[in-house]
Short mmCIF file of C-alpha atoms in Angstrom, two decimals:
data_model
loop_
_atom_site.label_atom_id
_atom_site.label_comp_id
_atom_site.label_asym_id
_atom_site.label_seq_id
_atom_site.Cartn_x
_atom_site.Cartn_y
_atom_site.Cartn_z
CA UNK R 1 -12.89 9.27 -13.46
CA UNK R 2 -9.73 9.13 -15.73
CA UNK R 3 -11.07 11.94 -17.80
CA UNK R 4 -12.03 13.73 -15.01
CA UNK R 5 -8.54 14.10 -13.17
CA UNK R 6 -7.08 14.70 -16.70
CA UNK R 7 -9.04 17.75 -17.71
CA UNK R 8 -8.36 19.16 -14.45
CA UNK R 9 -5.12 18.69 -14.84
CA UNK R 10 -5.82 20.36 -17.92
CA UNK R 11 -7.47 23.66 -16.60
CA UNK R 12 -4.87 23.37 -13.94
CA UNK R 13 -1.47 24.28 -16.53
CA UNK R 14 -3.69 26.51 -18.58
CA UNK R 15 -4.11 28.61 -15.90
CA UNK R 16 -1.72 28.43 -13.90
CA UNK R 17 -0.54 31.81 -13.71
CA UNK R 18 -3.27 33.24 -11.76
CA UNK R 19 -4.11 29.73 -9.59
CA UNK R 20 -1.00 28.00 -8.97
CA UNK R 21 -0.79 30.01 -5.40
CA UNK R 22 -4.41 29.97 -4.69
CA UNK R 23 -4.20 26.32 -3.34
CA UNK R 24 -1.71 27.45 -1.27
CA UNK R 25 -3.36 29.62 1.08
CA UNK R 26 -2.10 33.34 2.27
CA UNK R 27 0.19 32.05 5.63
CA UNK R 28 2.71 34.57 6.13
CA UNK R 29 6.02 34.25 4.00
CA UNK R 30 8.48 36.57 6.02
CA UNK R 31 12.00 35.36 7.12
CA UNK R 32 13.24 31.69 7.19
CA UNK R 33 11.02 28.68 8.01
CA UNK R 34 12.00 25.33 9.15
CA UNK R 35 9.84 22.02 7.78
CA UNK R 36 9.29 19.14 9.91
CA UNK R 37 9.10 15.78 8.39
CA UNK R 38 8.69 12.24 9.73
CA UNK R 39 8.93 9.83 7.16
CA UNK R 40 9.00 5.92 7.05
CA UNK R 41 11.95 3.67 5.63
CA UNK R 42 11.44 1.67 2.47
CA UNK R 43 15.36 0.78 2.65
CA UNK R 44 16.22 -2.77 3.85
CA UNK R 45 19.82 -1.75 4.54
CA UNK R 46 21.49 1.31 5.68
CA UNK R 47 22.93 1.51 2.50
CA UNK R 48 19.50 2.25 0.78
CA UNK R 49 17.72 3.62 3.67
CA UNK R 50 14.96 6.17 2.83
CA UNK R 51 17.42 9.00 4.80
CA UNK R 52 19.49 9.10 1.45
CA UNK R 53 16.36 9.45 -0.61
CA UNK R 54 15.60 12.20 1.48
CA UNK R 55 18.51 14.01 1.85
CA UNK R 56 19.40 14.81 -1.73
CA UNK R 57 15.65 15.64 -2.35
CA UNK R 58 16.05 18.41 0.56
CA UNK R 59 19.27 19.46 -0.59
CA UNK R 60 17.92 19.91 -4.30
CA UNK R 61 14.87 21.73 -2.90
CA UNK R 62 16.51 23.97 -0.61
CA UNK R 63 19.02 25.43 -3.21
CA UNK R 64 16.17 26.19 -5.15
CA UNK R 65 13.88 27.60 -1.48
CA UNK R 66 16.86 29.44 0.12
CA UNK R 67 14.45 30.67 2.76
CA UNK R 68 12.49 26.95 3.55
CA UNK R 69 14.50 24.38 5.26
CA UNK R 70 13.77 20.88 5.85
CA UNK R 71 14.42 18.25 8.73
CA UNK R 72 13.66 14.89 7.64
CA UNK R 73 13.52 12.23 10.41
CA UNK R 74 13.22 8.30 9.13
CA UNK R 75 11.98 5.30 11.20
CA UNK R 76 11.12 2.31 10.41
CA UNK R 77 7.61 1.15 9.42
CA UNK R 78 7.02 -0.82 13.01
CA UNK R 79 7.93 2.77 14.95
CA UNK R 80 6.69 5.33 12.33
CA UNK R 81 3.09 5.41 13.19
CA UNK R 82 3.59 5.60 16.76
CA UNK R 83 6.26 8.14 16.57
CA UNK R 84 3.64 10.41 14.67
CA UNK R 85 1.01 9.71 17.33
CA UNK R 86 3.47 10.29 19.88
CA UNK R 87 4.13 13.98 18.58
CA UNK R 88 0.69 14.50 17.68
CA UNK R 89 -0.80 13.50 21.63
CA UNK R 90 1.94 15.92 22.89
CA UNK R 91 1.35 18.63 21.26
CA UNK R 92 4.09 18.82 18.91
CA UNK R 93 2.79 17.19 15.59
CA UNK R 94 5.40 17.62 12.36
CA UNK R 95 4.34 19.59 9.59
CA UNK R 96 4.49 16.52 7.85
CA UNK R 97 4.28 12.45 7.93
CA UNK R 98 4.44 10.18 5.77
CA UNK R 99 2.91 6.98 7.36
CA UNK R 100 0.82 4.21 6.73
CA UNK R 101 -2.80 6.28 7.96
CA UNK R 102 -4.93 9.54 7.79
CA UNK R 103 -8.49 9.13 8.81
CA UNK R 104 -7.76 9.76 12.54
CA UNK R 105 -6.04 12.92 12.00
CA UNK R 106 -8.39 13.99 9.64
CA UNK R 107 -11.71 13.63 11.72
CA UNK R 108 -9.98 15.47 14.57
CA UNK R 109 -9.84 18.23 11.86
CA UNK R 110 -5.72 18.69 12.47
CA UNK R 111 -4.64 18.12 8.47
CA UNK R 112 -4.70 20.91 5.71
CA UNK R 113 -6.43 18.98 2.60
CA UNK R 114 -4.74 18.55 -0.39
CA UNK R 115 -6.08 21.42 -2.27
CA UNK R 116 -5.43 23.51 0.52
CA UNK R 117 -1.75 23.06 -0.18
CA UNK R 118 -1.03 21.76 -3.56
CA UNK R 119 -0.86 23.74 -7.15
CA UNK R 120 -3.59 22.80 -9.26
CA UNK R 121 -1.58 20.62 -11.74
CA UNK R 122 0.07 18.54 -8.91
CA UNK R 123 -3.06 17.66 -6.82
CA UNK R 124 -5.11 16.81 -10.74
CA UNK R 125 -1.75 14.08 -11.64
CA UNK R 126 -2.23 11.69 -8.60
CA UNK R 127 -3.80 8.67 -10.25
CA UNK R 128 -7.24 9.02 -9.88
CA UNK R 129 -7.70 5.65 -7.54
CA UNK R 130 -5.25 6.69 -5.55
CA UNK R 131 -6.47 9.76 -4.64
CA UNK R 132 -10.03 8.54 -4.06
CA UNK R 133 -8.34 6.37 -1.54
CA UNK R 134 -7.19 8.76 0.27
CA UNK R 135 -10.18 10.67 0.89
CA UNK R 136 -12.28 11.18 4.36
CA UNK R 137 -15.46 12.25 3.86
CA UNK R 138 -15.25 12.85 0.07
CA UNK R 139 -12.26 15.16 1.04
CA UNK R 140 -8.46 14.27 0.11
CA UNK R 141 -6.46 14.42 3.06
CA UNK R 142 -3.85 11.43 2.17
CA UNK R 143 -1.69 12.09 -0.15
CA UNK R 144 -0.22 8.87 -2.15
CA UNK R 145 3.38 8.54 -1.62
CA UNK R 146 4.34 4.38 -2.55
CA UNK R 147 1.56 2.39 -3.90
CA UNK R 148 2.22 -1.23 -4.96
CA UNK R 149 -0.06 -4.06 -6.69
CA UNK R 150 0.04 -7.75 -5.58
CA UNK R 151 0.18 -10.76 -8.12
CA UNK R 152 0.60 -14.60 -7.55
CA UNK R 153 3.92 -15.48 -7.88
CA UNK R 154 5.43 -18.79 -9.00
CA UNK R 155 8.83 -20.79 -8.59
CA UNK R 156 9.46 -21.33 -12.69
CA UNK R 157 12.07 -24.39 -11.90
CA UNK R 158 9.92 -25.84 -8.84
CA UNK R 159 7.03 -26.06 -11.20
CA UNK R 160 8.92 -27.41 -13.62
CA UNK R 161 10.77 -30.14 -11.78
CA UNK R 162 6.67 -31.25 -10.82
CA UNK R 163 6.05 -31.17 -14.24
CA UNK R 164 3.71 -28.12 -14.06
CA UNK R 165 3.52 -26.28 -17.31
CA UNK R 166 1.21 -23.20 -16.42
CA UNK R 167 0.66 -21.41 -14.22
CA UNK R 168 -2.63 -21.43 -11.77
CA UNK R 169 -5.11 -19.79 -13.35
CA UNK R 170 -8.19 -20.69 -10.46
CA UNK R 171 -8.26 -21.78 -7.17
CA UNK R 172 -8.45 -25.71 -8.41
CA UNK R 173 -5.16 -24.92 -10.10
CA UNK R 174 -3.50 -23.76 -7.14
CA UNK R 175 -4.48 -27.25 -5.09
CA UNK R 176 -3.67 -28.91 -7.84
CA UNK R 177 -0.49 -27.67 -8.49
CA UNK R 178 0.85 -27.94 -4.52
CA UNK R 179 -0.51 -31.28 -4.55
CA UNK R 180 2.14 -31.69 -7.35
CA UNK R 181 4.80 -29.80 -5.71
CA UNK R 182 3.80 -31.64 -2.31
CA UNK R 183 4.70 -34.92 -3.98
CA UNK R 184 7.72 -33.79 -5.16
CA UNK R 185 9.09 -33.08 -1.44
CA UNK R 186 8.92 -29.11 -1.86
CA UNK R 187 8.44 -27.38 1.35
CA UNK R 188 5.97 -25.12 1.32
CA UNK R 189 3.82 -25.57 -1.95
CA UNK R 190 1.96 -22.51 -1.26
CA UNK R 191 2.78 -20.01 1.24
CA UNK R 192 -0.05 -18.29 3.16
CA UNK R 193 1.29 -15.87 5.46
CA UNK R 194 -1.52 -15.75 7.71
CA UNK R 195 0.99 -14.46 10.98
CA UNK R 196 0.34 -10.98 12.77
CA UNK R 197 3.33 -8.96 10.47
CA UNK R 198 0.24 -8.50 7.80
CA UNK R 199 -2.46 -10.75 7.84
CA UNK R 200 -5.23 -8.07 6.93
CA UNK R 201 -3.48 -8.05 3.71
CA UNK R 202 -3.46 -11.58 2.45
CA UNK R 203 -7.01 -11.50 3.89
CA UNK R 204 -8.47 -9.36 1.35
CA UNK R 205 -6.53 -10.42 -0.97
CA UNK R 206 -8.37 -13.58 -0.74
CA UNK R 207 -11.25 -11.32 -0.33
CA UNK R 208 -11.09 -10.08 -3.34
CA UNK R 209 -10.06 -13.39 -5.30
CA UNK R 210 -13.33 -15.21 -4.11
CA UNK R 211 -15.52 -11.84 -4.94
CA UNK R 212 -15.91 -9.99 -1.43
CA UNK R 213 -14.22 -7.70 0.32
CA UNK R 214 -13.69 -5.67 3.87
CA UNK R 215 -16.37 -3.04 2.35
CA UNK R 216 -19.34 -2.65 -0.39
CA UNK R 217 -19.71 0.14 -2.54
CA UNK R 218 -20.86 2.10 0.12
CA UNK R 219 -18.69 1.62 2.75
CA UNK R 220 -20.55 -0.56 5.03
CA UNK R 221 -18.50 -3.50 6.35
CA UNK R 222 -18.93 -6.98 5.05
CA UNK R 223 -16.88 -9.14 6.56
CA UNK R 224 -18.55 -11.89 6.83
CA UNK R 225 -20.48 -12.32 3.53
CA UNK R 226 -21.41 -15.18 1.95
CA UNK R 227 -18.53 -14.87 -0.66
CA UNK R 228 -15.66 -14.03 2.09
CA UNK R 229 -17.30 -16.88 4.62
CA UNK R 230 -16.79 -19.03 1.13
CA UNK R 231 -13.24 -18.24 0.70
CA UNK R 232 -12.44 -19.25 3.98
CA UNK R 233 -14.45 -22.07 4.14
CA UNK R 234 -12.52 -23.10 0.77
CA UNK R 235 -8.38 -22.30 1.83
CA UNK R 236 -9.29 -24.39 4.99
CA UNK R 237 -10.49 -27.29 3.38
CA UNK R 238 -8.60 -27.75 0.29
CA UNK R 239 -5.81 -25.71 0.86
CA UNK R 240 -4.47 -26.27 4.58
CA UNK R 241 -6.50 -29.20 5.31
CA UNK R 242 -4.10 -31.32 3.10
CA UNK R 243 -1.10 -29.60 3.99
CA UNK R 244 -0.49 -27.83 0.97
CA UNK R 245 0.96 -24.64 3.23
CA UNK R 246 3.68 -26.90 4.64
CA UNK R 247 3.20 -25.24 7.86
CA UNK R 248 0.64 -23.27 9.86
CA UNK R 249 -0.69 -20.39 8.39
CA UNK R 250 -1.29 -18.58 11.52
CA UNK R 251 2.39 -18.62 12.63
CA UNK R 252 3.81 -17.90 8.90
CA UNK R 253 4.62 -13.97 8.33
CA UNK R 254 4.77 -12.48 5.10
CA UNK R 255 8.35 -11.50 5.27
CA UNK R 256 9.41 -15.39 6.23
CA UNK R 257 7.41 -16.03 3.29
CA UNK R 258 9.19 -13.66 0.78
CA UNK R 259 12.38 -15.29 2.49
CA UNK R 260 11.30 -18.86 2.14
CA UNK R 261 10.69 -17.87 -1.47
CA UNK R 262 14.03 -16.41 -2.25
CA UNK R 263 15.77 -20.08 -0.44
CA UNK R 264 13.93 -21.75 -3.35
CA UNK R 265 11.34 -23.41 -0.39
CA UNK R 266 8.18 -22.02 -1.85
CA UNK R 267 5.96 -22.95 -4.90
CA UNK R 268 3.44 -19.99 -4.83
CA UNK R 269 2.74 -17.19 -2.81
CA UNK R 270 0.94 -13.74 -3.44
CA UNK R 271 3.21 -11.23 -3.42
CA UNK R 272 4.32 -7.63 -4.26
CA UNK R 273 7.04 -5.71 -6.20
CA UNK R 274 9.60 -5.61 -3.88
CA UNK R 275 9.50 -9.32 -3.75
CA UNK R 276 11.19 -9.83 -7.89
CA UNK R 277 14.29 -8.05 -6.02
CA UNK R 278 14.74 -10.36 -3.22
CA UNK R 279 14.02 -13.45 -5.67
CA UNK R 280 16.32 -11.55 -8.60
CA UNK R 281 18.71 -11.14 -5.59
CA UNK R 282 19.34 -14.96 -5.34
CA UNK R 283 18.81 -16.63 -7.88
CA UNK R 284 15.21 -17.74 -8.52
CA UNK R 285 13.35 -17.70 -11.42
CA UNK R 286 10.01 -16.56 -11.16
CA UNK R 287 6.86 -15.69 -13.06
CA UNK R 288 4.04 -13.42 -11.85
CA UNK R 289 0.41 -14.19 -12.83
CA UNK R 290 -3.17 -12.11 -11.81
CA UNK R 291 -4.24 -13.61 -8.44
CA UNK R 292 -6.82 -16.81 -9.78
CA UNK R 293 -10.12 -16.63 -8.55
CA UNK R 294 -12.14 -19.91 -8.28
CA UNK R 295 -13.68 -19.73 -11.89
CA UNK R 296 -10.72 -17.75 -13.40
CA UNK R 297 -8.63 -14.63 -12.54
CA UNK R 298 -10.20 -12.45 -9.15
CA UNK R 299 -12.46 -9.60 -9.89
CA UNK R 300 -9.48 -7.16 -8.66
CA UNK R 301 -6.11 -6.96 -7.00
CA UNK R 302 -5.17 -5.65 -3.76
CA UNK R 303 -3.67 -2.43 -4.26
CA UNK R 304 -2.01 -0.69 -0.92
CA UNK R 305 -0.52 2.97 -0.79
CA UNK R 306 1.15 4.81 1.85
CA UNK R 307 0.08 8.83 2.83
CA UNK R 308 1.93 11.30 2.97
CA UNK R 309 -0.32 14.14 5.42
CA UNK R 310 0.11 17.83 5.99
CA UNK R 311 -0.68 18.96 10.00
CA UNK R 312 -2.00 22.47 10.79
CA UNK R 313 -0.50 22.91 13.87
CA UNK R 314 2.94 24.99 13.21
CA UNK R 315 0.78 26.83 10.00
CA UNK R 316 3.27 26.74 7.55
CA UNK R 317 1.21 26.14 4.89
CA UNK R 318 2.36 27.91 2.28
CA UNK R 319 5.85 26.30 2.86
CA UNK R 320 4.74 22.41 2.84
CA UNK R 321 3.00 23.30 -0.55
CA UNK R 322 5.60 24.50 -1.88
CA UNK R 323 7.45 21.64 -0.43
CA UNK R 324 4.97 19.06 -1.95
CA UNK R 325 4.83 20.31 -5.18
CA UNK R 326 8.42 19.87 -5.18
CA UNK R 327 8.42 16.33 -3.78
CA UNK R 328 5.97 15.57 -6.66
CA UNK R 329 7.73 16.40 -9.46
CA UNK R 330 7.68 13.11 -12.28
CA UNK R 331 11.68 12.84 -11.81
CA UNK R 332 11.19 12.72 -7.77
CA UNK R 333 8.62 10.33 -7.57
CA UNK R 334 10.43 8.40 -10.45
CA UNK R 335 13.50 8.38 -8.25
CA UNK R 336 11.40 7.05 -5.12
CA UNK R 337 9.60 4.50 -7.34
CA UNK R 338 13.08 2.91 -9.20
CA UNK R 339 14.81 3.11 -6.20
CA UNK R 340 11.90 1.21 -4.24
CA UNK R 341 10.57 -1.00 -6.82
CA UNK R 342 7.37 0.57 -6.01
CA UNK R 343 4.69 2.20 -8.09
CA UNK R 344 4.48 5.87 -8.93
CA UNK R 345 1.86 7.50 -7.63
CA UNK R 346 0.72 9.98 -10.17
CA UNK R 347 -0.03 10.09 -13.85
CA UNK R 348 2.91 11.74 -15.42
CA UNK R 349 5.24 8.79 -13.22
CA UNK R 350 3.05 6.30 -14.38
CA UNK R 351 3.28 7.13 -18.05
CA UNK R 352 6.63 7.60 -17.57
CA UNK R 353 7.56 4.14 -16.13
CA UNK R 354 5.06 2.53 -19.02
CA UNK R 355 7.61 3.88 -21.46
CA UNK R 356 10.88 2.74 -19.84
CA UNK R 357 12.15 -0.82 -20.60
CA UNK R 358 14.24 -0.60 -17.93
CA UNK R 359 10.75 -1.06 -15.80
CA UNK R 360 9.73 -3.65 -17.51
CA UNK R 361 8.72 -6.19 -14.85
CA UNK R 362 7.05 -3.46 -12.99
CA UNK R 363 4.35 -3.12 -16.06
CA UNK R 364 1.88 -5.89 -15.01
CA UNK R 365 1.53 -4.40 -11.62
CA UNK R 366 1.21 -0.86 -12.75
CA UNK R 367 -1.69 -2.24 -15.04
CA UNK R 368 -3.48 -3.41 -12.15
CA UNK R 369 -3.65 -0.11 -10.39
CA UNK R 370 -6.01 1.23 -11.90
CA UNK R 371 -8.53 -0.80 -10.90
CA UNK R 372 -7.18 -2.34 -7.81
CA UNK R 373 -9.04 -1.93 -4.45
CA UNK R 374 -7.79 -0.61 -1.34
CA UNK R 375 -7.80 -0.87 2.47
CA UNK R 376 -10.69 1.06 3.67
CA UNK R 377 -8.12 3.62 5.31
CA UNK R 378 -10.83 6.47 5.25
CA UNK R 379 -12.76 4.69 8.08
CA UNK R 380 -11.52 5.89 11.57
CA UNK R 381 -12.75 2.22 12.64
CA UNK R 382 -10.42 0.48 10.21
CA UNK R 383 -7.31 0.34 12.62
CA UNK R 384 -8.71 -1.62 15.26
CA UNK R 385 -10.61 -3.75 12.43
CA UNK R 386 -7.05 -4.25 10.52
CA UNK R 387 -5.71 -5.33 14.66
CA UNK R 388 -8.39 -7.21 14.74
CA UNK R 389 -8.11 -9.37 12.03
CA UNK R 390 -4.03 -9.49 12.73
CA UNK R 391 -4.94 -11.21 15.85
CA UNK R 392 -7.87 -13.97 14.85
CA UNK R 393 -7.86 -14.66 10.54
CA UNK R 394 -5.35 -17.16 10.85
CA UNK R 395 -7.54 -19.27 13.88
CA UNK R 396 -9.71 -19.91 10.62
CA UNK R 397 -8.22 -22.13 8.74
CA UNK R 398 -6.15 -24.04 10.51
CA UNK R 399 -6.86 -27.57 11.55
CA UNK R 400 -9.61 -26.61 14.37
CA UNK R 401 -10.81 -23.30 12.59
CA UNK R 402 -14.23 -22.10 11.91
CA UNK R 403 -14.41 -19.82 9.06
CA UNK R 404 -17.32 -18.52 9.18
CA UNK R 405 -18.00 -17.72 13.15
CA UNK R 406 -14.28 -15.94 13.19
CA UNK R 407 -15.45 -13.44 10.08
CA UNK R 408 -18.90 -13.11 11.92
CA UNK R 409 -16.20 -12.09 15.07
CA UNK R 410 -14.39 -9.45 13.43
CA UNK R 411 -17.94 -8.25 11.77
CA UNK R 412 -19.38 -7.78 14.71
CA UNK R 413 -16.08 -5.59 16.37
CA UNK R 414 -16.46 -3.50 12.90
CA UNK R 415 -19.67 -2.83 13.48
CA UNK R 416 -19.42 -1.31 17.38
CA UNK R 417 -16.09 0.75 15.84
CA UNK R 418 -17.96 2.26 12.71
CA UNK R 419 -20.93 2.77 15.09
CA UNK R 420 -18.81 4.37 17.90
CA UNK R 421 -17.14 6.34 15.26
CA UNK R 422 -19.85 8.00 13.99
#
């Protein structure tokens, strides 16, 4: 697949004088045409709020696209989705969003595919797993915007002080090493955030750790496999049974995780780039391994990206392409990425990042994207599935769980949504 995005990529610069506009469409180009955009905030703070990001992208764009302007509203990632939806339902959806979904919109045949509005080059440099992820129907209507990788990481001085010398490397590791850091008072020897904020994330990543997943090859839910019904079966017996999570998984949220890290309160936890800044940020010295599996490291990593989507309602087509090409560019997305700590999303980013020192710590995540696996975003059942599991995985494990009937629950609600949905 690597060769195959590269050669077109390829074909795309060597002729690019008689294609670049053909992925464009033929939308009317007369007088002066104003972009909508609705984007979600990766900032933490005011101070690096996405709206910055944004601005001096528009500003650089628009000196260059005298006749294109661009409005560029930010909310944050609990109100983004809903503001989209909002718009969309009423009839006024912006010509573009960049949120956290794109099956939906694409079903209901309101977004312009990617090659409807990129240039050849740009749409061949998104890396290639990316852009398979954000297909519908063997059709690329998501467009990769921030991607991330997650690795275990590990408090270097707690392990130390509990006389741990390596890290985990498979899930007997892990219990043995909180049982360790249990002894040695710490709080919360491994943190499973197992709370509504983002539970259908640590899920598969313990999905894919034990072998499973949400989805086979083809698509077709598995939920409750053998391997997943294992997993589960495993973290509740030898993992939260002793109380190696220091507290109850279903009431722990990822971000009180990543905080409980940062205090120094937390021996392991899977986590993500942003994460290395909020440790960096006081004080803790880490170490990232690949998540361990229960015979060595897991088969894959999670891998999560966000979409950027293009609707056909106002027509501007011709506009948002030129638009996206723009935000696209290797120094724009390299911009986003540093600023972020997050992943670039195409080739020439990617390559670029692999060469800078100065990203250094980003490296073993970017070498996981390749092969990472995904949310299965292209399934218009998936959001009630991904509610679905917010509301019941952490029931499993705790002290009067049952792994395997709560996975067979969840299958059996992804099964009537897939069905319904098709």
């Amino acid at each position: 697949m690597q060769r195959r995005y590269l050669s077109l990529a390829a074909a795309g610069l060597t002729t690019a004088m008689t294609l670049s506009l053909s992925a464009c469409g033929s939308s009317a180009d007369g007088g002066d045409v104003t972009l909508k955009l609705v984007a979600a905030d990766y900032g933490d703070t005011e101070a690096n709020s996405s709206q910055h990001y944004w601005d001096k992208l528009v500003k650089d764009f628009e000196k260059q696209n005298p006749n294109i302007k661009v409005e560029v509203s930010v909310y944050s990632w609990k109100d983004v989705d809903k503001k989209v939806e909002d718009m969309v339902k009423s009839g006024k959806a912006p010509d573009m969003a960049q949120i956290g979904a794109y099956a939906d919109y694409a079903a209901e045949g309101k977004l312009y595919s990617a090659d409807q509005l990129l240039s050849i080059p740009v749409h061949a440099d998104f890396v290639p797993a990316l852009a398979e992820a954000g297909e519908y129907q063997r059709i690329q209507y998501g467009m990769p915007f921030g991607a991330s990788t997650r690795r275990l990481f590990y408090n270097k001085k707690l392990f130390a002080e509990a006389g741990i010398t390596n890290p985990p490397q498979t899930w007997a590791d892990i219990a043995a090493d909180a049982a360790k850091l249990k002894a040695k008072g710490v709080k919360m020897p491994y943190a499973l955030p197992l709370g509504p904020e983002e539970t259908q994330a640590e899920t598969l990543m313990w999905m894919l750790s034990g072998g499973g997943s949400y989805t086979d090859s083809i698509g077709k839910y598995t939920i409750d496999s053998p391997q997943n019904v294992k997993t589960f079966e495993w973290l509740k017996k030898d993992l939260v049974g002793p109380g190696l999570t220091g507290t109850d998984p279903a009431k722990l949220n990822r971000q009180d995780a990543f905080n409980a890290f940062a205090a120094g309160d937390v021996g392991m936890l899977n986590g993500h780039p942003t994460l290395m800044k909020q440790a960096e940020a006081k004080g803790i010295d880490y170490g990232t391994v690949e998540l361990p599996g229960p015979s060595g490291k897991a088969k894959a990593t999670m891998g999560v990206a966000d979409w950027m989507t293009a609707f056909k309602q106002n027509g501007h087509r011709d506009q948002v392409g030129k638009f996206l090409d723009f935000v696209y560019n290797e120094k724009n997305v390299m911009d986003f990425s540093g600023e972020y700590g997050l992943l670039p999303v195409t080739t020439s980013g990617s390559e670029a990042m692999l060469a800078n020192s100065k990203y250094a710590k980003l490296h073993s995540f970017l070498g996981q994207l390749a092969q990472a696996e995904f949310y299965p975003a292209n399934k218009t059942s998936w959001p009630l599935v991904s509610k679905t599991v917010k509301a019941k995985m952490g029931t499993a494990v705790g002290a009067n769980g049952n792994p395997a009937g709560v996975l067979s629950d969840i299958q059996n609600t992804a099964n009537e949504a897939d069905n319904a949905g098709q």
